[in-house]
Amino acid sequence: MESNDTQMASPTPVRARKYSFSRKQSVMAEPGKEGQIVAPGIWAGNTIGVFTSGGDSQGMNAAVRAVVRMGFYVGSKVYFIKEGYQGMVDGGDNIVEATWSSVSGILQKGGTVIGSARCKDFRERPGRLIAACNLVKKGISNLVVIGGDGSLTGADCFRQEWGGLLDELLSTGKITKDEREKYKHLNIVGMVGSIDNDFCGTDMTIGTDSALHRIIEAVDAIATTALSHQRAFVMEVMGRHCGYLALVGALATEADWVFIPEWPPEEDWKDTLCKKLVAERNLGQRLNIILVAEGAIDNTGNPITAADVKHLLATELKIDTRVTVLGHVQRGGSPSAFDRILGSRMGAEAVLALIDANPDTPACVISIEGNSTVRVPLMECVERTKEVQACMDKRNFDEAVRLRGKSFQNNLNVYRLLSKLRPPSSHIKPSSHEDNKVEPCYPFTDHKTHRNLAIMNIGAPACGMNAAVRSFVRISLTRGFRVLGIHDSFDGLMKGDVVPMTWSQVQGWAGKGGSFLGTKKQWAQNVGVAKIADKFAEYKIDGLMIVGGFEAYHSALQLAEAREKFPPLCIPIVVIPCTISNNIPGSDFSLGADTALNEITDICDRIKQSATGTKRRVFVAETMGGYCGYLATLAGLASGADAAYIYEERFGVNDLKQDVEHLKDKILSANVQRGLILRNEKANHNYSTDFITRLFAEEGYPTFTTRMNVLGHMQQGGYPSPFDRNYGTKMAAKGVEWLAEMIERYMDPSGVVRTGNADTIVLLGMMKRHLTFTPVEELKEETDFEKRIPIDQWWLKLRPLLRILAKHRVVAYEVESEIKNIDEEDDDSF
C-alpha cells in the first residue's frame, strides 16, 4: 500500500499540528465573504428554481443534486424546471418541487435527469412574459441556470427585463400587487455546463473532463488495432469553436498531429505533416493518430475535415487510413470523479451566491480556479468568450489563443515542443562547426560540451509517472541535453543501471500505468548519501528530476541538507510529486491522485449497483492514503458517500453511533435503499474497517445489513486519467525548463555545474492554479514527517459539504468562493 509501517524518523521536531476542520464549529448568522460560516436554515422562506439548458454534459446531475440539497440545508424550497427554458415557458408539470429522494442516485448518471431543450419561444419577449408568470405563481425569484454562454446570456436578459415583465403581468391581471412586490427582483447565478470548455472565466466547465475520458478511451482502443495493421487513424472530436478537447486529447494520447480552430497550420502543412509521418515510420512507429476538432480551419478560414486528412495520407503516403467520428459518444457515459466533485462544489456555491445577491450586484457565474471556486461577473465572461470568436473571424489567431487563457497557451506550447517535425537523434549531436557535421555522442564523455540530465522514480507506483518521464526525455533531447534514465530508484543507481534514453524509447508511455523506469520505496539516507554523491559524479549528472511520492520529497530534502559535505550534490534537483495519496507539501495535487479517485469512484458505483434489488444495505469501503484522508474525502464526494472517516478529523464511538442513527433515519424517512461509508486505511488504529462494519451491522439491524470492502491495490492500477497524463506532461516540461535555466546560471568556466548551497533543490507543485518551485528545505516546516502528511491541507474545507449532501444537519459550511475579475491571471497559471 501507499503507506508503510516502517516510517523514517522526523529529521527535526514537528511543530504543533493545525488540521483545520472538526465536526463542531462556531457559526455566523449570515453568509457573505469567503471563509464565513453558513448555518442551517439561514434562508428559510425563499424559493429556488434550477434548470439545465442547451447541450447536455456529464456532471450536470451532480450540480442539480447539490443545488437541491444545499437549498434544503439553508431552508429553501427548490423547484425543478424541466426541459430548460421550454419548460419554463410551458409551465404546468414542467415546474415541480424537488424532494431529497428525487435527487438520490443521480450523481453517477450522465446527461441531465431534468431534461434540456432549446427554446425559440424564450428568445422573444412574449415567451419570457409567460415564463415570468409561471415562475411567480410558484414563488420562484431565484434561478440557477446550468448551460452554455447562450443559456447564461438568456438568463441575464431575463433578469434585466424582470421588473418590466412583472409590471405588464400586473397590468393585465395575471399577478397580484402582493406578488409584484414580493417577487420584484430576480436573482440569477450560472454554472457552465459544456464539454467544449469554451467559456472564458473558468479553468474547466462541467463535462469537459468526462468528455476527455471518452476521447482517450476511444484513442487507446483504436491504437491497438492501428498498431496491428500499421494504420493511421484520423479522429474527429467535438469543438466547433474551441479546440480544447482536441488539444488536450492530443497531449494525453501522444497524437502525431492536431487541428484546432485557434491554431491553424501553416500554408505548407500538408508537406510538413507528410514529412513528419514518414520520419516516424522510418523510426519504426507502426501507427499514427491525428485529432481533428470539428471546427478546424486553415489560415485562410477554410475548413479542414477528417476526410481531407485521410485523403492526403492515402494518396501521398499510401498509408492505410481510417476515419472515426466520435460524435455524441463524448457527451455520454458516467461523469468522471472530477466532474462530479466540480458540479457538487459549484452547485453548493451557487446557492450561497443567491443568498448574497441583491439588485445592485451583477449576475455571476460560479467558476473553478485551481482548487477554489470563485464568482465571476457573468456578462464579462460572456463578452470575453464572444471576443475569442471575433478574433478568429478576423484571422487574429494569436490574440484568440491569448484570450483563451494561460492554461490553453501552456497546453499549446507543450504540444508544439513534443510534436517536432523530426525527433533529435539519440546517437548524434550537431557539431559546433559551421559545416553541420555530426559527431559521436557517447554516454558520460566530453562533459564540457555535453550536459547530462537524469530522471528517476522513487516511491510507490502511480499513474502519470510514465507520462512525466516521456515529456522529460523528449523535451530534454529537444533542448540538446543527453538524458540518463536511472532504473529502480537508488538501488539502480548503486548497481549502475543508468542508461541513455532515446526519443523513440518513450513512444506510447503517456497512456500506461505503473513505472517503466522501475520504482522503489527508499530514502537517500538509507542507501547512503555519500554513495549517491559518488554516483552523481561518476555519471556526470548536471541536473536531476525525481518523480515520486513522499519518499522522493524526503530524499530530496536529505540530499539538500548534505550538500555542504558532498559537492556532487550541488546540482539543480526538481521533485515532481507523484502519489495517489496526495500527501506531499508544496502542491495541492499530486500526479496519480486523479486516476486513483476515478478508480475508487468507479468501484463504489459498482458496489452500490451490486445491491440493486437488495433492500437496505450499507457498504463500508476502505481506501488507501496512509494517514492522508484526501482519497476518502474526495471519493466520498464523487460517489455520494454518507460519511468518510479520516485521520485528520478525529472521531469516536459516539460519532459512529450518530452516523448509524442518521442512516437509519434516512433509509426509513427518505426511502433510500443503500448507504456508503468510506474509511481511510489509517483513520484510527482502534476503529478499524472491520470494527466499523460490525458496529454498523449490530446497531443498524434490522433497518439495514452491512458489507465490508477493502479496495486495495486496485486504486494504484488502471490507465492514467486525462488529467494525470496532461499534468505529468506539463509538469515535466516546466521542470526541464527550470533545470536548463539553473544549469546555465551555475555552470563555471570549466563546464562544471555547482550550485553551492543555493535553493536549487526544489519541489514543483501546483498551488491553486500556479506552478510553483519551492525549496524543499522551506517545506520542512510544513510537514508532519511522522504521519507523512502536510500540516495544512486545502481539501479539508470540503468535509462539511460531503456531510451536507448526505443530509447531515448538524454541520456548518464555510463559504468557499470569492468574487474575482476575469482578467486576474498570472503567467504561471497551469
CSV table of C-alpha atoms in Angstrom, one decimal, residues 86-320:
chain,number,residue,atom,x,y,z
A,86,GLN,CA,-39.0,25.4,-22.8
A,87,GLY,CA,-40.3,24.0,-19.5
A,88,MET,CA,-40.2,27.5,-18.0
A,89,VAL,CA,-42.5,28.7,-20.8
A,90,ASP,CA,-44.8,25.7,-20.9
A,91,GLY,CA,-45.2,25.6,-17.1
A,92,GLY,CA,-47.5,23.1,-15.5
A,93,ASP,CA,-45.9,19.8,-14.7
A,94,ASN,CA,-42.6,21.1,-16.0
A,95,ILE,CA,-42.1,23.1,-12.8
A,96,VAL,CA,-42.2,20.6,-9.9
A,97,GLU,CA,-41.0,20.8,-6.3
A,98,ALA,CA,-37.9,18.8,-5.6
A,99,THR,CA,-37.5,16.4,-2.7
A,100,TRP,CA,-34.5,14.9,-1.1
A,101,SER,CA,-35.1,11.5,-2.6
A,102,SER,CA,-35.7,12.9,-6.1
A,103,VAL,CA,-32.0,13.6,-6.5
A,104,SER,CA,-30.9,10.3,-4.9
A,105,GLY,CA,-29.0,8.0,-7.3
A,106,ILE,CA,-28.4,10.6,-10.0
A,107,LEU,CA,-24.8,11.5,-9.2
A,108,GLN,CA,-23.3,8.8,-11.3
A,109,LYS,CA,-25.7,9.4,-14.3
A,110,GLY,CA,-24.6,11.2,-17.4
A,111,GLY,CA,-26.7,13.8,-19.1
A,112,THR,CA,-29.4,15.7,-17.1
A,113,VAL,CA,-32.3,13.9,-15.5
A,114,ILE,CA,-34.4,17.1,-15.6
A,115,GLY,CA,-34.0,17.4,-19.3
A,116,SER,CA,-32.7,20.1,-21.6
A,117,ALA,CA,-34.1,21.7,-24.7
A,118,ARG,CA,-33.5,24.7,-26.9
A,119,CYS,CA,-36.5,27.1,-26.9
A,120,LYS,CA,-37.4,29.6,-29.6
A,121,ASP,CA,-40.3,31.0,-27.6
A,122,PHE,CA,-38.0,32.3,-24.9
A,123,ARG,CA,-36.0,34.3,-27.3
A,124,GLU,CA,-39.0,36.6,-27.8
A,125,ARG,CA,-40.5,38.8,-25.2
A,126,PRO,CA,-43.9,37.2,-25.2
A,127,GLY,CA,-42.3,33.9,-24.3
A,128,ARG,CA,-40.3,35.4,-21.5
A,129,LEU,CA,-43.6,37.1,-20.2
A,130,ILE,CA,-45.2,33.7,-19.9
A,131,ALA,CA,-42.1,32.3,-18.2
A,132,ALA,CA,-42.1,35.1,-15.7
A,133,CYS,CA,-45.8,34.4,-14.9
A,134,ASN,CA,-45.1,30.7,-14.4
A,135,LEU,CA,-42.3,31.4,-12.0
A,136,VAL,CA,-44.2,34.0,-9.9
A,137,LYS,CA,-47.1,31.6,-9.5
A,138,LYS,CA,-44.6,29.1,-8.0
A,139,GLY,CA,-43.0,31.7,-5.8
A,140,ILE,CA,-39.6,31.5,-7.7
A,141,SER,CA,-37.5,34.6,-7.8
A,142,ASN,CA,-34.1,32.9,-7.6
A,143,LEU,CA,-32.7,30.9,-10.6
A,144,VAL,CA,-29.7,28.6,-11.0
A,145,VAL,CA,-29.0,28.1,-14.7
A,146,ILE,CA,-26.7,25.3,-15.9
A,147,GLY,CA,-25.7,25.7,-19.5
A,148,GLY,CA,-23.5,27.3,-22.1
A,149,ASP,CA,-22.9,31.0,-22.9
A,150,GLY,CA,-26.2,31.3,-24.8
A,151,SER,CA,-28.2,29.9,-21.9
A,152,LEU,CA,-26.4,32.3,-19.5
A,153,THR,CA,-26.9,35.3,-21.7
A,154,GLY,CA,-30.6,34.5,-21.9
A,155,ALA,CA,-30.8,34.3,-18.2
A,156,ASP,CA,-29.2,37.7,-17.8
A,157,CYS,CA,-31.5,39.2,-20.3
A,158,PHE,CA,-34.5,37.8,-18.4
A,159,ARG,CA,-33.1,39.3,-15.2
A,160,GLN,CA,-32.8,42.7,-16.8
A,161,GLU,CA,-36.4,42.6,-18.1
A,162,TRP,CA,-37.9,41.1,-14.9
A,163,GLY,CA,-39.3,44.3,-13.5
A,164,GLY,CA,-40.9,45.3,-16.8
A,165,LEU,CA,-42.3,41.9,-17.3
A,166,LEU,CA,-43.9,41.9,-13.8
A,167,ASP,CA,-45.4,45.3,-14.5
A,168,GLU,CA,-47.0,44.0,-17.6
A,169,LEU,CA,-48.3,41.0,-15.9
A,170,LEU,CA,-49.8,43.2,-13.1
A,171,SER,CA,-51.5,45.5,-15.6
A,172,THR,CA,-53.2,42.6,-17.3
A,173,GLY,CA,-54.3,41.0,-14.1
A,174,LYS,CA,-52.1,37.9,-14.4
A,175,ILE,CA,-50.4,38.6,-11.0
A,176,THR,CA,-51.5,40.5,-7.9
A,177,LYS,CA,-49.9,43.6,-6.3
A,178,ASP,CA,-48.6,41.4,-3.4
A,179,GLU,CA,-46.9,39.1,-5.9
A,180,ARG,CA,-45.4,42.0,-7.8
A,181,GLU,CA,-44.0,43.4,-4.6
A,182,LYS,CA,-42.9,40.0,-3.1
A,183,TYR,CA,-41.0,38.9,-6.2
A,184,LYS,CA,-39.9,42.2,-7.5
A,185,HIS,CA,-36.3,41.1,-8.0
A,186,LEU,CA,-34.9,38.1,-10.0
A,187,ASN,CA,-31.6,36.7,-8.8
A,188,ILE,CA,-29.5,34.7,-11.3
A,189,VAL,CA,-26.5,32.5,-10.8
A,190,GLY,CA,-24.9,30.5,-13.6
A,191,MET,CA,-22.8,27.4,-13.9
A,192,VAL,CA,-21.2,26.5,-17.2
A,193,GLY,CA,-22.1,23.0,-18.5
A,194,SER,CA,-20.3,22.4,-21.7
A,195,ILE,CA,-17.9,19.6,-22.8
A,196,ASP,CA,-16.0,22.0,-25.1
A,197,ASN,CA,-14.5,24.1,-22.2
A,198,ASP,CA,-15.2,27.1,-24.4
A,199,PHE,CA,-16.2,29.6,-21.7
A,200,CYS,CA,-13.8,32.2,-20.6
A,201,GLY,CA,-13.6,32.9,-16.9
A,202,THR,CA,-13.3,29.3,-15.6
A,203,ASP,CA,-10.4,26.8,-15.7
A,204,MET,CA,-12.9,24.0,-16.5
A,205,THR,CA,-16.5,23.7,-17.4
A,206,ILE,CA,-18.8,20.9,-16.2
A,207,GLY,CA,-18.4,17.9,-18.5
A,208,THR,CA,-15.1,18.7,-20.1
A,209,ASP,CA,-13.1,16.1,-18.1
A,210,SER,CA,-15.6,13.4,-18.7
A,211,ALA,CA,-15.5,14.1,-22.5
A,212,LEU,CA,-11.7,13.8,-22.4
A,213,HIS,CA,-12.1,10.4,-20.7
A,214,ARG,CA,-14.3,9.3,-23.6
A,215,ILE,CA,-11.8,10.6,-26.1
A,216,ILE,CA,-8.7,8.9,-24.6
A,217,GLU,CA,-10.7,5.7,-24.1
A,218,ALA,CA,-11.5,5.7,-27.8
A,219,VAL,CA,-8.0,6.6,-28.9
A,220,ASP,CA,-6.4,3.9,-26.6
A,221,ALA,CA,-8.8,1.3,-28.0
A,222,ILE,CA,-8.2,2.3,-31.6
A,223,ALA,CA,-4.4,2.4,-31.1
A,224,THR,CA,-4.3,-1.3,-30.6
A,225,THR,CA,-6.0,-2.1,-33.9
A,226,ALA,CA,-4.0,0.6,-35.7
A,227,LEU,CA,-0.8,-0.9,-34.3
A,228,SER,CA,-1.7,-4.4,-35.5
A,229,HIS,CA,-2.2,-3.2,-39.2
A,230,GLN,CA,0.2,-0.2,-39.3
A,231,ARG,CA,-2.7,2.1,-40.0
A,232,ALA,CA,-3.3,5.8,-39.5
A,233,PHE,CA,-6.5,6.9,-37.8
A,234,VAL,CA,-7.9,10.4,-38.2
A,235,MET,CA,-10.3,11.1,-35.4
A,236,GLU,CA,-12.8,13.9,-35.3
A,237,VAL,CA,-13.7,15.3,-31.9
A,238,MET,CA,-16.2,17.9,-30.8
A,239,GLY,CA,-15.2,21.6,-30.6
A,240,ARG,CA,-16.9,23.7,-33.3
A,241,HIS,CA,-15.5,26.9,-31.9
A,242,CYS,CA,-12.9,25.7,-29.3
A,243,GLY,CA,-10.1,23.3,-29.7
A,244,TYR,CA,-9.6,22.4,-26.1
A,245,LEU,CA,-10.8,18.8,-26.3
A,246,ALA,CA,-8.6,18.1,-29.4
A,247,LEU,CA,-5.6,19.8,-28.0
A,248,VAL,CA,-5.6,18.2,-24.5
A,249,GLY,CA,-6.7,14.9,-26.1
A,250,ALA,CA,-3.6,15.1,-28.4
A,251,LEU,CA,-1.3,15.7,-25.4
A,252,ALA,CA,-2.9,12.9,-23.4
A,253,THR,CA,-2.8,10.3,-26.3
A,254,GLU,CA,0.5,11.3,-27.9
A,255,ALA,CA,-1.3,12.2,-31.2
A,256,ASP,CA,1.0,12.9,-34.1
A,257,TRP,CA,-0.9,16.0,-35.2
A,258,VAL,CA,-3.8,18.1,-34.1
A,259,PHE,CA,-6.0,20.5,-36.0
A,260,ILE,CA,-7.9,23.2,-33.9
A,261,PRO,CA,-9.7,26.4,-34.7
A,262,GLU,CA,-7.4,28.7,-32.7
A,263,TRP,CA,-4.1,27.5,-34.2
A,264,PRO,CA,-4.4,26.8,-38.0
A,265,PRO,CA,-1.5,25.1,-39.6
A,266,GLU,CA,0.9,26.9,-41.9
A,267,GLU,CA,0.3,27.1,-45.6
A,268,ASP,CA,2.6,24.1,-46.3
A,269,TRP,CA,1.1,22.0,-43.6
A,270,LYS,CA,0.4,19.1,-46.0
A,271,ASP,CA,4.1,18.7,-46.8
A,272,THR,CA,5.1,19.2,-43.2
A,273,LEU,CA,2.6,16.5,-42.0
A,274,CYS,CA,3.7,14.0,-44.6
A,275,LYS,CA,7.4,14.5,-43.8
A,276,LYS,CA,6.8,14.1,-40.1
A,277,LEU,CA,4.8,10.8,-40.5
A,278,VAL,CA,7.5,9.4,-42.9
A,279,ALA,CA,10.2,10.2,-40.3
A,280,GLU,CA,8.2,8.5,-37.6
A,281,ARG,CA,7.6,5.4,-39.8
A,282,ASN,CA,11.3,5.2,-40.6
A,283,LEU,CA,12.0,5.1,-36.8
A,284,GLY,CA,9.8,2.1,-36.5
A,285,GLN,CA,6.5,3.7,-35.4
A,286,ARG,CA,3.6,1.4,-36.6
A,287,LEU,CA,0.7,3.7,-36.1
A,288,ASN,CA,-0.3,7.3,-36.4
A,289,ILE,CA,-3.1,9.2,-34.6
A,290,ILE,CA,-4.4,12.6,-35.8
A,291,LEU,CA,-7.1,14.5,-34.0
A,292,VAL,CA,-9.3,17.0,-35.8
A,293,ALA,CA,-11.6,19.4,-34.0
A,294,GLU,CA,-14.9,19.7,-35.8
A,295,GLY,CA,-14.3,23.4,-36.2
A,296,ALA,CA,-10.7,23.1,-37.5
A,297,ILE,CA,-9.7,25.6,-40.3
A,298,ASP,CA,-6.6,26.6,-42.2
A,299,ASN,CA,-5.1,30.0,-42.0
A,300,THR,CA,-7.5,31.3,-44.7
A,301,GLY,CA,-10.5,30.2,-42.8
A,302,ASN,CA,-11.3,27.1,-45.0
A,303,PRO,CA,-12.5,24.0,-43.1
A,304,ILE,CA,-10.1,21.1,-42.5
A,305,THR,CA,-12.0,17.9,-42.2
A,306,ALA,CA,-11.1,14.4,-41.2
A,307,ALA,CA,-11.9,13.3,-44.7
A,308,ASP,CA,-9.4,15.8,-46.1
A,309,VAL,CA,-6.6,14.5,-43.9
A,310,LYS,CA,-7.5,10.9,-44.8
A,311,HIS,CA,-7.3,11.7,-48.5
A,312,LEU,CA,-3.9,13.3,-48.1
A,313,LEU,CA,-2.4,10.3,-46.2
A,314,ALA,CA,-3.9,7.8,-48.5
A,315,THR,CA,-2.9,9.5,-51.8
A,316,GLU,CA,0.5,11.0,-50.8
A,317,LEU,CA,1.9,8.4,-48.4
A,318,LYS,CA,-0.2,5.3,-49.4
A,319,ILE,CA,-0.9,4.7,-45.7
A,320,ASP,CA,-4.0,2.6,-44.9
